[in-house]
Amino acid sequence: HLHWFYWESYWTFLTGFALFTAIYLFQANTFLIDARVHAWTAAPAIACALAFLVVFWLVYDAICRVLDNGSQAVAGALVAALAIFASWLACSLFAGRAAFVLVGAMMAASMSANVFFWIIPGQRKVIAQMKAGEPVDPAHGRRAKQRSVHNTYFTLPVLAAMLSNHYAFLHGASGNWLVLVIVMAAGAL
């Protein structure tokens, strides 16, 4: 079961990233950049978009690591604040349509990174400990559970962010970052 689980995650990320690259990065002047929002050239806009994916993961992962044994409510609140800030920043830098997809992509990338860096490796360590007759370290299960719960709460906000491109009144409005936050919050709730 785990074999198919992680490949589903990885293929979803890889195909989504390929689609994001083909539409938004290769055609940055058309879809990523809106000079009315932020006037810049394609290369820095592309670099910034890619940085969103990496920096969100690094900050998110740091929050989870620091609060591994701490309050999960505090971790959840900090992750929500991070997503809100990223939504505001993306909508301040990119075309609305691209900003919404970028926020969804950064959360989706974090979901796959959770599977790749925490859930599957933790499961492998637990299975190896069980096969060796060693006591199982509960930290692996605790970390995997934390990341799995986050992935569950990320799922509908990611879907909402991705589907929002079909509704220009969502990403085209002034204050679109707030619309994005509300739509994602509704999905998480």
Tab-separated table of C-alpha atoms in Angstrom:
chain	number	residue	atom	x	y	z
A	1	HIS	CA	0.000	0.000	0.000
A	2	LEU	CA	2.772	2.446	0.816
A	3	HIS	CA	4.485	1.843	-2.511
A	4	TRP	CA	1.485	3.193	-4.420
A	5	PHE	CA	0.873	5.907	-1.846
A	6	TYR	CA	4.221	7.582	-2.282
A	7	TRP	CA	4.307	7.191	-6.051
A	8	GLU	CA	0.889	8.824	-6.264
A	9	SER	CA	2.299	11.756	-4.325
A	10	TYR	CA	5.483	11.999	-6.371
A	11	TRP	CA	3.772	11.695	-9.764
A	12	THR	CA	1.180	14.269	-8.769
A	13	PHE	CA	3.974	16.680	-7.853
A	14	LEU	CA	6.040	15.947	-10.966
A	15	THR	CA	3.148	16.286	-13.401
A	16	GLY	CA	1.841	19.389	-11.620
A	17	PHE	CA	5.274	20.989	-11.659
A	18	ALA	CA	5.665	20.149	-15.357
A	19	LEU	CA	2.317	21.790	-16.104
A	20	PHE	CA	3.221	24.831	-13.968
A	21	THR	CA	6.527	25.092	-15.817
A	22	ALA	CA	4.948	24.785	-19.266
A	23	ILE	CA	2.228	27.349	-18.630
A	24	TYR	CA	3.565	29.828	-16.095
A	25	LEU	CA	7.354	29.647	-16.267
A	26	PHE	CA	7.897	29.141	-20.016
A	27	GLN	CA	5.275	31.805	-20.729
A	28	ALA	CA	6.107	34.114	-17.837
A	29	ASN	CA	5.465	37.340	-19.740
A	30	THR	CA	1.952	36.167	-20.561
A	31	PHE	CA	0.776	34.342	-17.433
A	32	LEU	CA	3.149	35.025	-14.530
A	33	ILE	CA	3.745	38.749	-14.855
A	34	ASP	CA	1.166	41.507	-14.645
A	35	ALA	CA	2.880	44.895	-14.950
A	36	ARG	CA	-0.050	46.521	-13.113
A	37	VAL	CA	0.789	44.385	-10.078
A	38	HIS	CA	4.591	44.359	-10.279
A	39	ALA	CA	6.666	45.389	-13.266
A	40	TRP	CA	9.617	43.057	-13.722
A	41	THR	CA	11.192	40.839	-16.332
A	42	ALA	CA	10.707	37.121	-16.796
A	43	ALA	CA	13.957	35.847	-15.236
A	44	PRO	CA	13.516	37.411	-11.775
A	45	ALA	CA	9.807	36.564	-11.784
A	46	ILE	CA	10.585	32.908	-12.546
A	47	ALA	CA	13.315	32.797	-9.894
A	48	CYS	CA	10.947	34.316	-7.349
A	49	ALA	CA	8.188	31.843	-8.233
A	50	LEU	CA	10.553	28.926	-7.747
A	51	ALA	CA	11.781	30.468	-4.496
A	52	PHE	CA	8.191	30.459	-3.230
A	53	LEU	CA	8.146	26.663	-3.505
A	54	VAL	CA	11.473	26.189	-1.739
A	55	VAL	CA	11.203	28.886	0.940
A	56	PHE	CA	7.662	27.887	1.930
A	57	TRP	CA	8.829	24.304	2.438
A	58	LEU	CA	11.893	25.350	4.451
A	59	VAL	CA	9.948	27.651	6.773
A	60	TYR	CA	7.059	25.193	7.099
A	61	ASP	CA	9.472	22.342	7.867
A	62	ALA	CA	11.296	24.480	10.442
A	63	ILE	CA	8.003	25.262	12.195
A	64	CYS	CA	7.135	21.567	12.318
A	65	ARG	CA	10.600	20.568	13.553
A	66	VAL	CA	10.697	23.188	16.305
A	67	LEU	CA	7.210	22.282	17.504
A	68	ASP	CA	7.605	18.528	17.008
A	69	ASN	CA	6.900	17.829	20.684
A	70	GLY	CA	5.129	21.123	21.278
A	71	SER	CA	1.628	22.344	20.764
A	72	GLN	CA	0.208	21.263	17.431
A	73	ALA	CA	-2.314	24.096	17.681
A	74	VAL	CA	0.559	26.580	17.778
A	75	ALA	CA	2.232	24.819	14.844
A	76	GLY	CA	-1.039	24.934	12.909
A	77	ALA	CA	-1.499	28.628	13.661
A	78	LEU	CA	2.051	29.423	12.518
A	79	VAL	CA	1.612	27.408	9.326
A	80	ALA	CA	-1.689	29.211	8.669
A	81	ALA	CA	0.035	32.571	9.227
A	82	LEU	CA	2.775	31.511	6.824
A	83	ALA	CA	0.193	30.577	4.165
A	84	ILE	CA	-1.611	33.898	4.661
A	85	PHE	CA	1.640	35.846	4.319
A	86	ALA	CA	2.605	33.845	1.223
A	87	SER	CA	-0.837	34.522	-0.286
A	88	TRP	CA	-0.470	38.255	0.284
A	89	LEU	CA	3.075	38.299	-1.075
A	90	ALA	CA	2.251	36.214	-4.152
A	91	CYS	CA	-0.712	38.443	-5.004
A	92	SER	CA	1.527	41.501	-4.533
A	93	LEU	CA	4.134	40.204	-6.977
A	94	PHE	CA	2.401	38.103	-9.632
A	95	ALA	CA	-0.661	38.177	-11.844
A	96	GLY	CA	-3.680	37.073	-9.798
A	97	ARG	CA	-4.175	33.844	-11.700
A	98	ALA	CA	-0.502	32.923	-11.304
A	99	ALA	CA	-0.469	33.928	-7.638
A	100	PHE	CA	-3.346	31.614	-6.808
A	101	VAL	CA	-1.734	28.684	-8.643
A	102	LEU	CA	1.639	29.459	-7.066
A	103	VAL	CA	0.200	29.367	-3.546
A	104	GLY	CA	-1.529	26.083	-4.341
A	105	ALA	CA	1.692	24.739	-5.854
A	106	MET	CA	3.806	25.664	-2.847
A	107	MET	CA	1.391	23.875	-0.529
A	108	ALA	CA	1.182	20.872	-2.868
A	109	ALA	CA	4.978	20.723	-3.073
A	110	SER	CA	5.093	20.710	0.722
A	111	MET	CA	2.635	17.834	0.776
A	112	SER	CA	4.896	15.760	-1.465
A	113	ALA	CA	7.960	16.832	0.510
A	114	ASN	CA	6.218	15.624	3.681
A	115	VAL	CA	5.778	12.222	2.087
A	116	PHE	CA	9.331	12.156	0.711
A	117	PHE	CA	11.241	13.459	3.750
A	118	TRP	CA	9.118	12.374	6.728
A	119	ILE	CA	6.244	9.963	6.193
A	120	ILE	CA	7.877	7.262	4.049
A	121	PRO	CA	11.344	7.378	5.682
A	122	GLY	CA	9.708	7.211	9.109
A	123	GLN	CA	7.638	4.234	8.031
A	124	ARG	CA	10.721	2.472	6.682
A	125	LYS	CA	12.591	3.030	9.966
A	126	VAL	CA	9.677	1.689	11.996
A	127	ILE	CA	9.393	-1.408	9.802
A	128	ALA	CA	13.160	-1.975	10.028
A	129	GLN	CA	13.008	-1.662	13.826
A	130	MET	CA	10.109	-4.117	13.977
A	131	LYS	CA	11.876	-6.630	11.709
A	132	ALA	CA	15.042	-6.364	13.806
A	133	GLY	CA	13.037	-6.986	16.990
A	134	GLU	CA	14.028	-3.584	18.345
A	135	PRO	CA	11.701	-1.284	20.240
A	136	VAL	CA	9.935	1.107	17.879
A	137	ASP	CA	10.832	4.769	18.283
A	138	PRO	CA	7.469	6.568	18.603
A	139	ALA	CA	8.979	9.803	17.245
A	140	HIS	CA	8.685	8.477	13.689
A	141	GLY	CA	4.967	7.852	14.062
A	142	ARG	CA	4.409	11.192	15.790
A	143	ARG	CA	6.202	13.094	13.010
A	144	ALA	CA	4.446	11.163	10.261
A	145	LYS	CA	1.087	11.801	11.910
A	146	GLN	CA	1.803	15.530	12.189
A	147	ARG	CA	2.718	15.773	8.510
A	148	SER	CA	-0.182	13.546	7.429
A	149	VAL	CA	-2.625	15.740	9.325
A	150	HIS	CA	-1.161	18.817	7.642
A	151	ASN	CA	-1.425	17.122	4.256
A	152	THR	CA	-5.081	16.418	4.952
A	153	TYR	CA	-5.740	20.056	5.810
A	154	PHE	CA	-3.736	21.251	2.781
A	155	THR	CA	-5.677	19.108	0.289
A	156	LEU	CA	-8.833	21.182	-0.176
A	157	PRO	CA	-7.065	24.563	-0.009
A	158	VAL	CA	-4.705	23.350	-2.756
A	159	LEU	CA	-7.653	22.175	-4.829
A	160	ALA	CA	-9.467	25.482	-4.258
A	161	ALA	CA	-6.392	27.487	-5.267
A	162	MET	CA	-5.925	25.439	-8.422
A	163	LEU	CA	-9.578	25.547	-9.476
A	164	SER	CA	-9.856	29.271	-8.809
A	165	ASN	CA	-8.292	29.890	-12.208
A	166	HIS	CA	-11.626	29.037	-13.756
A	167	TYR	CA	-13.234	31.937	-11.909
A	168	ALA	CA	-11.660	35.256	-12.839
A	169	PHE	CA	-13.787	37.125	-10.311
A	170	LEU	CA	-11.756	35.391	-7.574
A	171	HIS	CA	-8.217	36.120	-8.723
A	172	GLY	CA	-9.017	39.315	-10.637
A	173	ALA	CA	-10.509	41.283	-7.772
A	174	SER	CA	-8.647	43.877	-5.772
A	175	GLY	CA	-7.742	42.325	-2.461
A	176	ASN	CA	-7.474	38.980	-4.220
A	177	TRP	CA	-5.080	37.669	-1.584
A	178	LEU	CA	-7.874	37.944	0.983
A	179	VAL	CA	-10.226	36.094	-1.361
A	180	LEU	CA	-7.597	33.361	-1.687
A	181	VAL	CA	-7.191	33.115	2.077
A	182	ILE	CA	-10.961	32.895	2.610
A	183	VAL	CA	-11.386	30.239	-0.080
A	184	MET	CA	-8.494	28.200	1.329
A	185	ALA	CA	-9.781	28.580	4.908
A	186	ALA	CA	-13.199	27.365	3.800
A	187	GLY	CA	-11.532	24.341	2.221
A	188	ALA	CA	-9.531	23.575	5.348
A	189	LEU	CA	-12.555	23.957	7.583
